[in-house]
Amino acid sequence: MFDDRSPIYLQIAEQIKNDIVTGALAEDEQVMSTNQYAAFYRINPATAAKGFAQLVDEGVLYKKRGIGMFVSPNARDLLRTGRRDSFFADVVDPMIREAKAIGVPLKDVVQHIRRQIVSADSAPAARHSARHRAPARDGAGSPDAIYGDA
């Protein structure tokens, strides 16, 4: 689940952000508590808390005292805007520079992108994960039951 490329708390924050961007976590939806998250992934609760605190600081999650953490109402738009900006700066701009350097005409680049979009649109949709969703409050599901480890 976690790798050695970056601190675990950053990976936690990134996973939750991905679930928000893909729609697996909706606005105002409750996420697992830091203790549930720590128990489920067998990590230190302080590490999970640090990842969640970063998301609160960024405005991605908000706290309801005594209830838990929830996805902020504007979180998906906030994250998509940031990723869109990074996408152009980190992917598109270098691609354009490289295409120019090696003599690939713009029309060929655009044609290739269009083919990839059509191909991606015809592929079956991936099922969204709900691994960061809070267990049902009615006691109907423990994290193990919700995440398929029962």
CSV table of N, CA and C in Angstrom, one decimal:
chain,number,residue,atom,x,y,z
A,1,MET,N,0.8,-1.2,0.0
A,1,MET,CA,0.0,0.0,0.0
A,1,MET,C,0.9,1.3,0.0
A,2,PHE,N,1.7,1.4,1.0
A,2,PHE,CA,2.6,2.6,1.0
A,2,PHE,C,4.0,2.2,0.5
A,3,ASP,N,4.7,3.2,-0.1
A,3,ASP,CA,6.0,2.9,-0.6
A,3,ASP,C,7.0,3.8,0.1
A,4,ASP,N,8.3,3.7,-0.3
A,4,ASP,CA,9.3,4.5,0.4
A,4,ASP,C,9.7,5.8,-0.3
A,5,ARG,N,8.9,6.1,-1.4
A,5,ARG,CA,9.2,7.3,-2.1
A,5,ARG,C,8.9,8.6,-1.4
A,6,SER,N,8.0,8.6,-0.5
A,6,SER,CA,7.6,9.8,0.2
A,6,SER,C,7.1,9.4,1.6
A,7,PRO,N,7.0,10.4,2.5
A,7,PRO,CA,6.5,10.1,3.8
A,7,PRO,C,5.1,9.5,3.8
A,8,ILE,N,4.8,8.6,4.7
A,8,ILE,CA,3.5,7.9,4.7
A,8,ILE,C,2.3,8.9,4.8
A,9,TYR,N,2.5,9.9,5.7
A,9,TYR,CA,1.4,10.9,5.9
A,9,TYR,C,1.1,11.6,4.6
A,10,LEU,N,2.1,11.9,3.7
A,10,LEU,CA,1.8,12.5,2.4
A,10,LEU,C,1.1,11.5,1.5
A,11,GLN,N,1.4,10.3,1.6
A,11,GLN,CA,0.8,9.3,0.7
A,11,GLN,C,-0.7,9.1,1.2
A,12,ILE,N,-0.9,9.2,2.5
A,12,ILE,CA,-2.3,9.1,3.0
A,12,ILE,C,-3.1,10.3,2.4
A,13,ALA,N,-2.6,11.5,2.5
A,13,ALA,CA,-3.2,12.7,2.0
A,13,ALA,C,-3.5,12.5,0.5
A,14,GLU,N,-2.5,12.0,-0.2
A,14,GLU,CA,-2.7,11.9,-1.7
A,14,GLU,C,-3.8,10.9,-2.1
A,15,GLN,N,-3.8,9.8,-1.3
A,15,GLN,CA,-4.8,8.7,-1.6
A,15,GLN,C,-6.2,9.3,-1.4
A,16,ILE,N,-6.4,10.1,-0.3
A,16,ILE,CA,-7.7,10.6,0.0
A,16,ILE,C,-8.1,11.7,-1.1
A,17,LYS,N,-7.1,12.5,-1.5
A,17,LYS,CA,-7.3,13.4,-2.6
A,17,LYS,C,-7.7,12.7,-3.8
A,18,ASN,N,-7.1,11.6,-4.2
A,18,ASN,CA,-7.4,10.9,-5.4
A,18,ASN,C,-8.9,10.4,-5.3
A,19,ASP,N,-9.3,9.9,-4.1
A,19,ASP,CA,-10.7,9.4,-4.0
A,19,ASP,C,-11.7,10.6,-4.1
A,20,ILE,N,-11.3,11.7,-3.7
A,20,ILE,CA,-12.2,12.9,-3.9
A,20,ILE,C,-12.3,13.3,-5.3
A,21,VAL,N,-11.1,13.4,-6.0
A,21,VAL,CA,-11.1,13.8,-7.4
A,21,VAL,C,-11.9,12.8,-8.3
A,22,THR,N,-11.7,11.5,-8.0
A,22,THR,CA,-12.4,10.5,-8.8
A,22,THR,C,-13.9,10.4,-8.5
A,23,GLY,N,-14.3,10.9,-7.4
A,23,GLY,CA,-15.7,10.9,-7.0
A,23,GLY,C,-16.0,9.7,-6.0
A,24,ALA,N,-15.0,8.9,-5.6
A,24,ALA,CA,-15.2,7.8,-4.7
A,24,ALA,C,-15.6,8.4,-3.3
A,25,LEU,N,-15.1,9.6,-3.0
A,25,LEU,CA,-15.6,10.3,-1.8
A,25,LEU,C,-16.3,11.6,-2.3
A,26,ALA,N,-17.5,11.8,-1.8
A,26,ALA,CA,-18.3,12.9,-2.2
A,26,ALA,C,-18.2,14.1,-1.2
A,27,GLU,N,-18.6,15.2,-1.7
A,27,GLU,CA,-18.6,16.4,-0.8
A,27,GLU,C,-19.5,16.1,0.4
A,28,ASP,N,-19.0,16.6,1.6
A,28,ASP,CA,-19.7,16.4,2.9
A,28,ASP,C,-19.8,14.9,3.3
A,29,GLU,N,-19.1,14.0,2.7
A,29,GLU,CA,-19.1,12.6,3.1
A,29,GLU,C,-18.1,12.4,4.2
A,30,GLN,N,-18.4,11.6,5.2
A,30,GLN,CA,-17.5,11.4,6.3
A,30,GLN,C,-16.4,10.4,5.8
A,31,VAL,N,-15.2,10.7,6.3
A,31,VAL,CA,-14.1,9.8,6.0
A,31,VAL,C,-13.8,9.0,7.3
A,32,MET,N,-13.0,7.9,7.2
A,32,MET,CA,-12.6,7.2,8.3
A,32,MET,C,-11.9,8.1,9.3
A,33,SER,N,-12.0,7.8,10.6
A,33,SER,CA,-11.3,8.5,11.6
A,33,SER,C,-9.8,8.2,11.5
A,34,THR,N,-9.0,9.0,12.1
A,34,THR,CA,-7.6,8.7,12.1
A,34,THR,C,-7.3,7.4,12.8
A,35,ASN,N,-8.0,7.1,13.9
A,35,ASN,CA,-7.8,5.8,14.5
A,35,ASN,C,-8.2,4.6,13.7
A,36,GLN,N,-9.4,4.7,13.0
A,36,GLN,CA,-9.8,3.7,12.1
A,36,GLN,C,-8.8,3.5,11.0
A,37,TYR,N,-8.4,4.6,10.4
A,37,TYR,CA,-7.4,4.6,9.3
A,37,TYR,C,-6.1,3.9,9.8
A,38,ALA,N,-5.6,4.3,11.0
A,38,ALA,CA,-4.4,3.7,11.5
A,38,ALA,C,-4.5,2.2,11.8
A,39,ALA,N,-5.7,1.8,12.3
A,39,ALA,CA,-5.9,0.4,12.6
A,39,ALA,C,-6.0,-0.4,11.3
A,40,PHE,N,-6.7,0.1,10.3
A,40,PHE,CA,-7.0,-0.6,9.1
A,40,PHE,C,-5.7,-0.8,8.3
A,41,TYR,N,-4.8,0.2,8.2
A,41,TYR,CA,-3.6,0.2,7.5
A,41,TYR,C,-2.4,-0.2,8.3
A,42,ARG,N,-2.6,-0.4,9.6
A,42,ARG,CA,-1.6,-0.8,10.6
A,42,ARG,C,-0.4,0.1,10.6
A,43,ILE,N,-0.8,1.4,10.8
A,43,ILE,CA,0.2,2.5,10.9
A,43,ILE,C,0.0,3.2,12.2
A,44,ASN,N,1.0,4.0,12.6
A,44,ASN,CA,0.9,4.8,13.8
A,44,ASN,C,-0.2,5.8,13.6
A,45,PRO,N,-1.1,6.0,14.7
A,45,PRO,CA,-2.2,6.9,14.6
A,45,PRO,C,-1.7,8.4,14.4
A,46,ALA,N,-0.5,8.7,14.9
A,46,ALA,CA,0.0,10.0,14.7
A,46,ALA,C,0.4,10.3,13.3
A,47,THR,N,0.8,9.3,12.5
A,47,THR,CA,1.1,9.4,11.1
A,47,THR,C,-0.2,9.7,10.3
A,48,ALA,N,-1.3,8.9,10.6
A,48,ALA,CA,-2.5,9.2,10.0
A,48,ALA,C,-3.1,10.6,10.3
A,49,ALA,N,-2.9,11.0,11.6
A,49,ALA,CA,-3.4,12.3,12.0
A,49,ALA,C,-2.7,13.4,11.3
A,50,LYS,N,-1.4,13.2,11.0
A,50,LYS,CA,-0.6,14.2,10.3
A,50,LYS,C,-1.1,14.4,8.9
A,51,GLY,N,-1.4,13.3,8.2
A,51,GLY,CA,-2.0,13.3,6.9
A,51,GLY,C,-3.3,14.0,6.8
A,52,PHE,N,-4.2,13.7,7.8
A,52,PHE,CA,-5.5,14.3,7.9
A,52,PHE,C,-5.4,15.8,8.2
A,53,ALA,N,-4.5,16.2,9.1
A,53,ALA,CA,-4.3,17.6,9.4
A,53,ALA,C,-3.8,18.4,8.2
A,54,GLN,N,-3.0,17.8,7.4
A,54,GLN,CA,-2.6,18.5,6.2
A,54,GLN,C,-3.8,18.8,5.3
A,55,LEU,N,-4.7,17.8,5.2
A,55,LEU,CA,-5.9,18.0,4.4
A,55,LEU,C,-6.8,19.0,4.9
A,56,VAL,N,-6.9,19.1,6.2
A,56,VAL,CA,-7.7,20.1,6.9
A,56,VAL,C,-7.1,21.5,6.6
A,57,ASP,N,-5.7,21.6,6.7
A,57,ASP,CA,-5.0,22.8,6.5
A,57,ASP,C,-5.2,23.3,5.0
A,58,GLU,N,-5.3,22.4,4.1
A,58,GLU,CA,-5.5,22.7,2.7
A,58,GLU,C,-7.0,23.0,2.3
A,59,GLY,N,-7.9,22.8,3.3
A,59,GLY,CA,-9.3,23.0,3.0
A,59,GLY,C,-10.0,21.8,2.3
A,60,VAL,N,-9.3,20.7,2.3
A,60,VAL,CA,-9.9,19.5,1.6
A,60,VAL,C,-10.9,18.8,2.5
A,61,LEU,N,-10.5,18.7,3.8
A,61,LEU,CA,-11.4,18.1,4.8
A,61,LEU,C,-11.8,19.1,5.9
A,62,TYR,N,-12.9,18.9,6.5
A,62,TYR,CA,-13.2,19.7,7.7
A,62,TYR,C,-13.7,18.8,8.8
A,63,LYS,N,-13.6,19.4,10.0
A,63,LYS,CA,-13.9,18.6,11.2
A,63,LYS,C,-15.3,19.0,11.8
A,64,LYS,N,-16.0,18.0,12.2
A,64,LYS,CA,-17.2,18.3,13.0
A,64,LYS,C,-16.9,17.7,14.4
A,65,ARG,N,-16.8,18.6,15.3
A,65,ARG,CA,-16.4,18.2,16.7
A,65,ARG,C,-17.3,17.1,17.2
A,66,GLY,N,-16.6,16.1,17.7
A,66,GLY,CA,-17.3,14.9,18.3
A,66,GLY,C,-17.9,14.0,17.3
A,67,ILE,N,-17.9,14.3,16.0
A,67,ILE,CA,-18.5,13.5,15.0
A,67,ILE,C,-17.4,12.9,14.0
A,68,GLY,N,-16.5,13.7,13.5
A,68,GLY,CA,-15.5,13.2,12.6
A,68,GLY,C,-15.0,14.2,11.6
A,69,MET,N,-14.4,13.6,10.6
A,69,MET,CA,-13.9,14.4,9.5
A,69,MET,C,-14.7,14.2,8.2
A,70,PHE,N,-14.9,15.3,7.5
A,70,PHE,CA,-15.8,15.2,6.3
A,70,PHE,C,-15.1,15.9,5.1
A,71,VAL,N,-15.5,15.5,3.9
A,71,VAL,CA,-14.9,16.1,2.7
A,71,VAL,C,-15.5,17.5,2.6
A,72,SER,N,-14.7,18.5,2.4
A,72,SER,CA,-15.2,19.9,2.2
A,72,SER,C,-16.1,20.1,1.0
A,73,PRO,N,-17.1,21.0,1.1
A,73,PRO,CA,-18.0,21.2,-0.1
A,73,PRO,C,-17.3,21.5,-1.4
A,74,ASN,N,-16.2,22.2,-1.3
A,74,ASN,CA,-15.5,22.7,-2.5
A,74,ASN,C,-14.2,21.8,-2.8
A,75,ALA,N,-14.0,20.7,-2.1
A,75,ALA,CA,-12.8,20.0,-2.2
A,75,ALA,C,-12.5,19.5,-3.6
A,76,ARG,N,-13.5,18.9,-4.3
A,76,ARG,CA,-13.2,18.4,-5.6
A,76,ARG,C,-12.8,19.4,-6.6
A,77,ASP,N,-13.5,20.6,-6.6
A,77,ASP,CA,-13.2,21.7,-7.5
A,77,ASP,C,-11.8,22.2,-7.2
A,78,LEU,N,-11.5,22.4,-5.9
A,78,LEU,CA,-10.2,22.9,-5.4
A,78,LEU,C,-9.1,22.0,-5.9
A,79,LEU,N,-9.2,20.7,-5.7
A,79,LEU,CA,-8.2,19.7,-6.2
A,79,LEU,C,-8.1,19.6,-7.7
A,80,ARG,N,-9.2,19.6,-8.4
A,80,ARG,CA,-9.1,19.6,-9.8
A,80,ARG,C,-8.5,20.8,-10.4
A,81,THR,N,-8.7,22.0,-9.9
A,81,THR,CA,-8.1,23.2,-10.4
A,81,THR,C,-6.6,23.1,-10.2
A,82,GLY,N,-6.1,22.7,-9.0
A,82,GLY,CA,-4.7,22.5,-8.7
A,82,GLY,C,-4.1,21.5,-9.6
A,83,ARG,N,-4.7,20.4,-9.8
A,83,ARG,CA,-4.2,19.3,-10.7
A,83,ARG,C,-4.2,19.8,-12.2
A,84,ARG,N,-5.2,20.5,-12.6
A,84,ARG,CA,-5.2,21.0,-13.9
A,84,ARG,C,-4.0,21.9,-14.2
A,85,ASP,N,-3.7,22.8,-13.2
A,85,ASP,CA,-2.6,23.7,-13.4
A,85,ASP,C,-1.3,22.9,-13.4
A,86,SER,N,-1.1,21.9,-12.5
A,86,SER,CA,0.1,21.1,-12.5
A,86,SER,C,0.2,20.3,-13.8
A,87,PHE,N,-0.9,19.8,-14.3
A,87,PHE,CA,-1.0,19.0,-15.5
A,87,PHE,C,-0.3,19.8,-16.7
A,88,PHE,N,-0.8,21.0,-16.9
A,88,PHE,CA,-0.2,21.8,-18.0
A,88,PHE,C,1.3,22.1,-17.8
A,89,ALA,N,1.6,22.5,-16.5
A,89,ALA,CA,3.0,22.8,-16.3
A,89,ALA,C,3.9,21.6,-16.3
A,90,ASP,N,3.5,20.5,-15.8
A,90,ASP,CA,4.4,19.3,-15.7
A,90,ASP,C,4.3,18.4,-16.8
A,91,VAL,N,3.2,18.4,-17.6
A,91,VAL,CA,3.0,17.4,-18.6
A,91,VAL,C,2.9,18.0,-20.0
A,92,VAL,N,2.0,18.9,-20.2
A,92,VAL,CA,1.7,19.5,-21.5
A,92,VAL,C,2.8,20.4,-22.0
A,93,ASP,N,3.3,21.3,-21.2
A,93,ASP,CA,4.3,22.2,-21.6
A,93,ASP,C,5.6,21.5,-22.0
A,94,PRO,N,6.1,20.5,-21.1
A,94,PRO,CA,7.3,19.8,-21.6
A,94,PRO,C,7.1,19.0,-22.8
A,95,MET,N,5.9,18.4,-23.0
A,95,MET,CA,5.5,17.7,-24.2
A,95,MET,C,5.6,18.5,-25.4
A,96,ILE,N,5.1,19.8,-25.3
A,96,ILE,CA,5.2,20.7,-26.5
A,96,ILE,C,6.6,21.0,-26.8
A,97,ARG,N,7.4,21.3,-25.7
A,97,ARG,CA,8.8,21.6,-26.0
A,97,ARG,C,9.6,20.4,-26.6
A,98,GLU,N,9.3,19.2,-26.2
A,98,GLU,CA,9.9,18.0,-26.8
A,98,GLU,C,9.5,17.8,-28.2
A,99,ALA,N,8.2,18.0,-28.5
A,99,ALA,CA,7.6,17.8,-29.8
A,99,ALA,C,8.3,18.8,-30.8
A,100,LYS,N,8.5,20.1,-30.3
A,100,LYS,CA,9.2,21.1,-31.2
A,100,LYS,C,10.6,20.7,-31.4
A,101,ALA,N,11.3,20.2,-30.3
A,101,ALA,CA,12.7,19.9,-30.4
A,101,ALA,C,12.9,18.7,-31.4
A,102,ILE,N,12.0,17.8,-31.5
A,102,ILE,CA,12.2,16.6,-32.4
A,102,ILE,C,11.5,16.7,-33.7
A,103,GLY,N,10.8,17.9,-33.9
A,103,GLY,CA,10.2,18.1,-35.2
A,103,GLY,C,8.8,17.4,-35.4
A,104,VAL,N,8.1,17.2,-34.3
A,104,VAL,CA,6.8,16.6,-34.4
A,104,VAL,C,5.8,17.7,-34.6
A,105,PRO,N,5.1,17.7,-35.8
A,105,PRO,CA,4.1,18.8,-36.0
A,105,PRO,C,2.9,18.8,-35.0
A,106,LEU,N,2.4,20.0,-34.7
A,106,LEU,CA,1.4,20.1,-33.7
A,106,LEU,C,0.2,19.3,-34.1
A,107,LYS,N,-0.2,19.2,-35.4
A,107,LYS,CA,-1.3,18.4,-35.9
A,107,LYS,C,-1.1,17.0,-35.5
A,108,ASP,N,0.1,16.4,-35.6
A,108,ASP,CA,0.3,15.0,-35.2
A,108,ASP,C,0.1,14.8,-33.7
A,109,VAL,N,0.5,15.8,-32.9
A,109,VAL,CA,0.4,15.7,-31.5
A,109,VAL,C,-1.1,15.7,-31.1
A,110,VAL,N,-1.9,16.6,-31.7
A,110,VAL,CA,-3.3,16.7,-31.5
A,110,VAL,C,-4.0,15.4,-32.0
A,111,GLN,N,-3.7,14.9,-33.1
A,111,GLN,CA,-4.3,13.7,-33.7
A,111,GLN,C,-4.0,12.5,-32.7
A,112,HIS,N,-2.8,12.4,-32.2
A,112,HIS,CA,-2.5,11.3,-31.3
A,112,HIS,C,-3.3,11.5,-30.0
A,113,ILE,N,-3.4,12.7,-29.5
A,113,ILE,CA,-4.2,12.9,-28.3
A,113,ILE,C,-5.7,12.5,-28.5
A,114,ARG,N,-6.3,12.9,-29.6
A,114,ARG,CA,-7.6,12.6,-29.9
A,114,ARG,C,-7.9,11.1,-30.0
A,115,ARG,N,-6.9,10.4,-30.6
A,115,ARG,CA,-7.0,8.9,-30.7
A,115,ARG,C,-7.0,8.3,-29.3
A,116,GLN,N,-6.2,8.8,-28.4
A,116,GLN,CA,-6.1,8.3,-27.1
A,116,GLN,C,-7.3,8.5,-26.3
A,117,ILE,N,-7.9,9.7,-26.5
A,117,ILE,CA,-9.2,10.0,-25.8
A,117,ILE,C,-10.3,9.1,-26.3
A,118,VAL,N,-10.4,8.9,-27.6
A,118,VAL,CA,-11.4,8.0,-28.1
A,118,VAL,C,-11.2,6.6,-27.5
A,119,SER,N,-10.0,6.2,-27.5
A,119,SER,CA,-9.7,4.8,-27.0
A,119,SER,C,-10.0,4.7,-25.5
A,120,ALA,N,-9.7,5.8,-24.7
A,120,ALA,CA,-10.0,5.8,-23.3
A,120,ALA,C,-11.5,5.8,-23.0
A,121,ASP,N,-12.2,6.6,-23.9
A,121,ASP,CA,-13.7,6.7,-23.7
A,121,ASP,C,-14.4,5.4,-24.0
A,122,SER,N,-13.8,4.6,-24.8
A,122,SER,CA,-14.5,3.3,-25.2
A,122,SER,C,-14.1,2.2,-24.2
A,123,ALA,N,-13.1,2.4,-23.3
A,123,ALA,CA,-12.7,1.4,-22.4
A,123,ALA,C,-13.7,1.3,-21.2
A,124,PRO,N,-13.9,0.2,-20.6
A,124,PRO,CA,-14.8,0.1,-19.5
A,124,PRO,C,-14.3,1.0,-18.3
A,125,ALA,N,-15.3,1.6,-17.7
A,125,ALA,CA,-15.0,2.5,-16.6
A,125,ALA,C,-14.5,1.7,-15.4
A,126,ALA,N,-13.4,2.3,-14.7
A,126,ALA,CA,-12.9,1.6,-13.5
A,126,ALA,C,-13.8,1.9,-12.4
A,127,ARG,N,-14.0,0.9,-11.5
A,127,ARG,CA,-14.8,1.0,-10.3
A,127,ARG,C,-14.1,1.9,-9.3
A,128,HIS,N,-14.8,2.8,-8.7
A,128,HIS,CA,-14.1,3.7,-7.7
A,128,HIS,C,-14.0,3.0,-6.4
A,129,SER,N,-12.9,3.3,-5.7
A,129,SER,CA,-12.7,2.7,-4.4
A,129,SER,C,-13.4,3.5,-3.3
A,130,ALA,N,-13.8,2.9,-2.2
A,130,ALA,CA,-14.3,3.6,-1.1
A,130,ALA,C,-13.5,3.3,0.1
A,131,ARG,N,-12.3,3.1,0.0
A,131,ARG,CA,-11.4,2.6,1.1
A,131,ARG,C,-11.3,3.7,2.2
A,132,HIS,N,-11.6,4.9,1.9
A,132,HIS,CA,-11.4,6.0,3.0
A,132,HIS,C,-12.7,6.4,3.6
A,133,ARG,N,-13.8,5.8,3.1
A,133,ARG,CA,-15.1,6.1,3.6
A,133,ARG,C,-15.3,5.6,5.1
A,134,ALA,N,-16.0,6.4,5.9
A,134,ALA,CA,-16.2,6.0,7.3
A,134,ALA,C,-17.2,4.9,7.3
A,135,PRO,N,-17.0,4.0,8.3
A,135,PRO,CA,-18.0,2.9,8.4
A,135,PRO,C,-19.4,3.4,8.7
A,136,ALA,N,-20.4,2.6,8.4
A,136,ALA,CA,-21.8,3.1,8.7
A,136,ALA,C,-22.0,3.3,10.2
A,137,ARG,N,-22.7,4.3,10.5
A,137,ARG,CA,-22.9,4.7,11.9
A,137,ARG,C,-23.9,3.8,12.6
A,138,ASP,N,-24.6,3.0,11.9
A,138,ASP,CA,-25.6,2.1,12.5
A,138,ASP,C,-25.0,0.8,13.0
A,139,GLY,N,-23.7,0.7,12.9
A,139,GLY,CA,-23.0,-0.5,13.4
A,139,GLY,C,-23.1,-1.6,12.4
A,140,ALA,N,-23.6,-1.4,11.2
A,140,ALA,CA,-23.8,-2.4,10.2
A,140,ALA,C,-22.4,-2.8,9.6
A,141,GLY,N,-21.4,-2.0,9.8
A,141,GLY,CA,-20.2,-2.4,9.1
A,141,GLY,C,-19.0,-2.0,9.9
A,142,SER,N,-18.1,-2.9,10.1
A,142,SER,CA,-16.8,-2.5,10.6
A,142,SER,C,-15.9,-2.2,9.5
A,143,PRO,N,-14.7,-1.6,9.6
A,143,PRO,CA,-13.8,-1.4,8.5
A,143,PRO,C,-13.5,-2.7,7.8
A,144,ASP,N,-13.4,-3.8,8.5
A,144,ASP,CA,-13.1,-5.1,7.8
A,144,ASP,C,-14.3,-5.5,6.9
A,145,ALA,N,-15.5,-5.3,7.4
A,145,ALA,CA,-16.7,-5.7,6.5
A,145,ALA,C,-16.8,-4.8,5.4
A,146,ILE,N,-16.6,-3.5,5.6
A,146,ILE,CA,-16.8,-2.5,4.5
A,146,ILE,C,-15.7,-2.7,3.4
A,147,TYR,N,-14.5,-3.0,3.8
A,147,TYR,CA,-13.4,-3.1,2.9
A,147,TYR,C,-13.1,-4.5,2.4
A,148,GLY,N,-14.0,-5.4,2.7
A,148,GLY,CA,-13.9,-6.8,2.1
A,148,GLY,C,-12.9,-7.7,2.8
A,149,ASP,N,-12.5,-7.4,4.1
A,149,ASP,CA,-11.6,-8.3,4.8
A,149,ASP,C,-12.3,-9.1,5.9
A,150,ALA,N,-13.6,-9.1,5.8
A,150,ALA,CA,-14.4,-9.9,6.8
A,150,ALA,C,-14.3,-11.4,6.6
